[in-house]
PDB file of C-alpha atoms in Angstrom:
ATOM      1  CA  MET A   1     -11.665 -20.803   5.808  1.00  0.00           C
ATOM      2  CA  GLU A   2      -8.529 -18.868   4.373  1.00  0.00           C
ATOM      3  CA  LYS A   3      -8.292 -15.392   4.037  1.00  0.00           C
ATOM      4  CA  PRO A   4      -7.567 -13.788   0.776  1.00  0.00           C
ATOM      5  CA  LYS A   5      -4.253 -12.587   0.226  1.00  0.00           C
ATOM      6  CA  VAL A   6      -3.696  -8.534  -0.450  1.00  0.00           C
ATOM      7  CA  LEU A   7      -0.677  -7.320  -1.863  1.00  0.00           C
ATOM      8  CA  PHE A   8      -0.061  -3.392  -2.273  1.00  0.00           C
ATOM      9  CA  VAL A   9       3.068  -2.498  -4.543  1.00  0.00           C
ATOM     10  CA  CYS A  10       4.308   1.219  -5.348  1.00  0.00           C
ATOM     11  CA  ILE A  11       7.790   1.990  -6.080  1.00  0.00           C
ATOM     12  CA  HIS A  12       9.844   1.952  -2.912  1.00  0.00           C
ATOM     13  CA  ASN A  13       7.588   0.462  -0.501  1.00  0.00           C
ATOM     14  CA  SER A  14       8.161   3.404   1.942  1.00  0.00           C
ATOM     15  CA  ALA A  15       4.489   5.470   1.980  1.00  0.00           C
ATOM     16  CA  ARG A  16       1.555   4.758  -0.204  1.00  0.00           C
ATOM     17  CA  SER A  17       1.913   0.962   0.140  1.00  0.00           C
ATOM     18  CA  GLN A  18       2.874   1.287   3.438  1.00  0.00           C
ATOM     19  CA  MET A  19      -0.002   3.143   4.704  1.00  0.00           C
ATOM     20  CA  ALA A  20      -2.636   1.183   2.387  1.00  0.00           C
ATOM     21  CA  GLU A  21      -1.176  -2.308   4.108  1.00  0.00           C
ATOM     22  CA  GLU A  22      -2.059  -0.790   7.423  1.00  0.00           C
ATOM     23  CA  LEU A  23      -5.081   1.142   6.721  1.00  0.00           C
ATOM     24  CA  LEU A  24      -6.557  -2.325   5.205  1.00  0.00           C
ATOM     25  CA  ARG A  25      -5.120  -4.050   8.605  1.00  0.00           C
ATOM     26  CA  LYS A  26      -6.628  -1.483  10.847  1.00  0.00           C
ATOM     27  CA  LEU A  27     -10.394  -1.542   8.688  1.00  0.00           C
ATOM     28  CA  ALA A  28     -10.553  -5.483   7.842  1.00  0.00           C
ATOM     29  CA  GLY A  29      -7.274  -6.986   8.978  1.00  0.00           C
ATOM     30  CA  ASP A  30      -9.727 -10.191  10.649  1.00  0.00           C
ATOM     31  CA  ARG A  31     -11.082 -10.113   6.399  1.00  0.00           C
ATOM     32  CA  PHE A  32      -7.479 -10.247   4.625  1.00  0.00           C
ATOM     33  CA  GLU A  33      -3.886 -10.729   4.918  1.00  0.00           C
ATOM     34  CA  VAL A  34      -2.426  -8.174   3.734  1.00  0.00           C
ATOM     35  CA  GLU A  35       1.263  -7.121   2.622  1.00  0.00           C
ATOM     36  CA  SER A  36       3.298  -4.564   0.657  1.00  0.00           C
ATOM     37  CA  ALA A  37       6.313  -4.059  -1.486  1.00  0.00           C
ATOM     38  CA  GLY A  38       8.289  -1.916  -3.821  1.00  0.00           C
ATOM     39  CA  LEU A  39       9.695  -2.467  -7.153  1.00  0.00           C
ATOM     40  CA  GLU A  40      12.732  -0.665  -5.951  1.00  0.00           C
ATOM     41  CA  PRO A  41      12.563  -0.942  -2.460  1.00  0.00           C
ATOM     42  CA  GLY A  42      13.808   2.123  -0.146  1.00  0.00           C
ATOM     43  CA  LYS A  43      13.810   3.393   3.583  1.00  0.00           C
ATOM     44  CA  LEU A  44      10.377   4.216   5.091  1.00  0.00           C
ATOM     45  CA  ASN A  45       9.360   7.822   4.798  1.00  0.00           C
ATOM     46  CA  PRO A  46       9.785   9.263   8.199  1.00  0.00           C
ATOM     47  CA  ILE A  47       6.634  11.736   7.432  1.00  0.00           C
ATOM     48  CA  VAL A  48       4.766   8.654   6.869  1.00  0.00           C
ATOM     49  CA  VAL A  49       5.461   7.027   9.552  1.00  0.00           C
ATOM     50  CA  GLN A  50       4.679   9.779  11.847  1.00  0.00           C
ATOM     51  CA  ALA A  51       1.128   9.880  10.059  1.00  0.00           C
ATOM     52  CA  LEU A  52       0.387   6.393  10.501  1.00  0.00           C
ATOM     53  CA  LYS A  53       1.507   6.846  14.578  1.00  0.00           C
ATOM     54  CA  GLU A  54      -1.325   9.321  14.606  1.00  0.00           C
ATOM     55  CA  GLU A  55      -3.709   6.412  13.838  1.00  0.00           C
ATOM     56  CA  GLY A  56      -2.101   4.102  16.565  1.00  0.00           C
ATOM     57  CA  ILE A  57      -0.185   2.218  13.800  1.00  0.00           C
ATOM     58  CA  ASP A  58       4.092   2.090  14.770  1.00  0.00           C
ATOM     59  CA  ILE A  59       5.985   1.117  11.812  1.00  0.00           C
ATOM     60  CA  ALA A  60       9.021   2.635  12.629  1.00  0.00           C
ATOM     61  CA  GLY A  61      11.327  -0.628  13.108  1.00  0.00           C
ATOM     62  CA  LYS A  62       9.272  -2.441   9.660  1.00  0.00           C
ATOM     63  CA  LYS A  63      11.706  -3.255   6.765  1.00  0.00           C
ATOM     64  CA  THR A  64      10.682  -2.718   3.092  1.00  0.00           C
ATOM     65  CA  ASN A  65      10.099  -5.271   1.027  1.00  0.00           C
ATOM     66  CA  ALA A  66      10.985  -5.866  -2.771  1.00  0.00           C
ATOM     67  CA  VAL A  67       8.003  -7.381  -4.967  1.00  0.00           C
ATOM     68  CA  PHE A  68      10.220  -9.227  -7.355  1.00  0.00           C
ATOM     69  CA  ASP A  69      11.319 -11.294  -4.169  1.00  0.00           C
ATOM     70  CA  LEU A  70       7.838 -12.069  -3.303  1.00  0.00           C
ATOM     71  CA  PHE A  71       7.348 -12.859  -6.914  1.00  0.00           C
ATOM     72  CA  LYS A  72      10.333 -15.095  -7.291  1.00  0.00           C
ATOM     73  CA  SER A  73       9.535 -16.802  -4.019  1.00  0.00           C
ATOM     74  CA  GLY A  74       6.093 -18.130  -5.560  1.00  0.00           C
ATOM     75  CA  MET A  75       3.653 -16.258  -3.608  1.00  0.00           C
ATOM     76  CA  HIS A  76       0.444 -16.262  -4.728  1.00  0.00           C
ATOM     77  CA  TYR A  77      -2.272 -13.037  -4.131  1.00  0.00           C
ATOM     78  CA  SER A  78      -5.863 -12.826  -4.582  1.00  0.00           C
ATOM     79  CA  TYR A  79      -5.518  -9.212  -4.909  1.00  0.00           C
ATOM     80  CA  VAL A  80      -2.578  -7.217  -6.251  1.00  0.00           C
ATOM     81  CA  ILE A  81      -3.371  -3.658  -6.018  1.00  0.00           C
ATOM     82  CA  THR A  82      -0.961  -0.864  -7.482  1.00  0.00           C
ATOM     83  CA  VAL A  83      -0.771   2.484  -5.786  1.00  0.00           C
ATOM     84  CA  CYS A  84       1.925   4.259  -7.908  1.00  0.00           C
ATOM     85  CA  ASP A  85       1.608   6.254 -11.019  1.00  0.00           C
ATOM     86  CA  GLU A  86       0.349   3.951 -14.286  1.00  0.00           C
ATOM     87  CA  ALA A  87       3.860   3.499 -15.917  1.00  0.00           C
ATOM     88  CA  SER A  88       5.295   2.461 -13.006  1.00  0.00           C
ATOM     89  CA  ALA A  89       2.261   0.115 -12.263  1.00  0.00           C
ATOM     90  CA  GLU A  90       3.190  -2.126 -15.499  1.00  0.00           C
ATOM     91  CA  ARG A  91       6.573  -3.048 -14.142  1.00  0.00           C
ATOM     92  CA  CYS A  92       4.314  -4.756 -11.567  1.00  0.00           C
ATOM     93  CA  PRO A  93       5.094  -8.644 -12.287  1.00  0.00           C
ATOM     94  CA  ILE A  94       1.950 -10.909 -12.768  1.00  0.00           C
ATOM     95  CA  PHE A  95       1.814 -13.303 -10.192  1.00  0.00           C
ATOM     96  CA  PRO A  96       0.587 -16.763 -10.774  1.00  0.00           C
ATOM     97  CA  GLY A  97      -2.694 -18.130 -10.332  1.00  0.00           C
ATOM     98  CA  LEU A  98      -6.112 -16.444  -9.423  1.00  0.00           C
ATOM     99  CA  CYS A  99      -5.488 -13.131  -8.588  1.00  0.00           C
ATOM    100  CA  GLN A 100      -7.147  -9.974  -9.711  1.00  0.00           C
ATOM    101  CA  ARG A 101      -5.135  -6.586 -10.342  1.00  0.00           C
ATOM    102  CA  TYR A 102      -6.394  -3.236  -9.612  1.00  0.00           C
ATOM    103  CA  HIS A 103      -4.421  -0.142  -9.779  1.00  0.00           C
ATOM    104  CA  TRP A 104      -5.338   2.981  -8.014  1.00  0.00           C
ATOM    105  CA  SER A 105      -2.781   6.271  -8.193  1.00  0.00           C
ATOM    106  CA  PHE A 106      -2.116   8.077  -5.346  1.00  0.00           C
ATOM    107  CA  THR A 107       0.147  11.368  -5.301  1.00  0.00           C
ATOM    108  CA  ASP A 108       3.451  10.467  -4.189  1.00  0.00           C
ATOM    109  CA  PRO A 109       4.721  12.093  -0.994  1.00  0.00           C
ATOM    110  CA  SER A 110       8.234  11.650  -1.449  1.00  0.00           C
ATOM    111  CA  LYS A 111       7.653  14.426  -4.527  1.00  0.00           C
ATOM    112  CA  PHE A 112       5.767  16.725  -1.761  1.00  0.00           C
ATOM    113  CA  GLN A 113       7.566  20.190  -0.898  1.00  0.00           C
ATOM    114  CA  GLY A 114       7.770  22.259   2.064  1.00  0.00           C
ATOM    115  CA  ASN A 115       8.315  22.300   5.705  1.00  0.00           C
ATOM    116  CA  THR A 116       7.674  19.159   7.724  1.00  0.00           C
ATOM    117  CA  GLN A 117       4.213  20.396   9.091  1.00  0.00           C
ATOM    118  CA  GLU A 118       3.416  21.005   5.405  1.00  0.00           C
ATOM    119  CA  LYS A 119       4.184  17.759   4.043  1.00  0.00           C
ATOM    120  CA  LEU A 120       2.987  15.918   6.859  1.00  0.00           C
ATOM    121  CA  ALA A 121      -0.477  17.862   6.115  1.00  0.00           C
ATOM    122  CA  LYS A 122       0.005  16.873   2.731  1.00  0.00           C
ATOM    123  CA  VAL A 123       0.518  12.841   3.789  1.00  0.00           C
ATOM    124  CA  ARG A 124      -2.354  12.649   6.158  1.00  0.00           C
ATOM    125  CA  GLU A 125      -4.623  13.860   2.251  1.00  0.00           C
ATOM    126  CA  VAL A 126      -3.183  10.854   0.704  1.00  0.00           C
ATOM    127  CA  LYS A 127      -3.689   8.774   3.943  1.00  0.00           C
ATOM    128  CA  GLU A 128      -7.227   9.716   3.915  1.00  0.00           C
ATOM    129  CA  GLU A 129      -7.600   9.356   0.027  1.00  0.00           C
ATOM    130  CA  ILE A 130      -6.295   5.674   0.511  1.00  0.00           C
ATOM    131  CA  ARG A 131      -8.702   5.488   3.575  1.00  0.00           C
ATOM    132  CA  THR A 132     -11.454   6.077   1.551  1.00  0.00           C
ATOM    133  CA  LYS A 133     -10.795   3.987  -1.390  1.00  0.00           C
ATOM    134  CA  LEU A 134     -10.246   1.084   0.995  1.00  0.00           C
ATOM    135  CA  LYS A 135     -13.531   1.377   2.580  1.00  0.00           C
ATOM    136  CA  GLU A 136     -15.335   1.543  -1.014  1.00  0.00           C
ATOM    137  CA  TRP A 137     -13.495  -1.589  -2.123  1.00  0.00           C
ATOM    138  CA  ILE A 138     -13.815  -3.396   1.184  1.00  0.00           C
ATOM    139  CA  ALA A 139     -17.706  -3.038   0.743  1.00  0.00           C
ATOM    140  CA  THR A 140     -17.386  -4.569  -2.858  1.00  0.00           C
ATOM    141  CA  ILE A 141     -15.581  -7.909  -1.431  1.00  0.00           C
ATOM    142  CA  LYS A 142     -17.856 -10.708  -0.147  1.00  0.00           C
TER     143      LYS A 142
END
């Protein structure tokens, strides 16, 4: 049986969507195919790379993806989950086929102020919020 495909979308595909993708892969990668993309892809947030490395996940060499490239290529997803603010989420394209859309708003790590350790502490908090939401969501998927 084919695994359901999940796409996480945020603005730059540099932090929240990357964390959601990798944490879902870690928590239930045997149940889902998962990827992430951004509305305006940028560069990976180095503090997010560090926070995921603490999980044993190395994304240092990973590239960011453009959601519109995936859309134009005709990709189909079972679930499209936006993890940015609501106004940005409304810019996400509607993918063809049967697809369930969810919107989970998490704080944008690119907006965090302070030194590296203070920013890392805040990124860890967002990472845990994402983990908690993923666990709740996974429990509802049969």
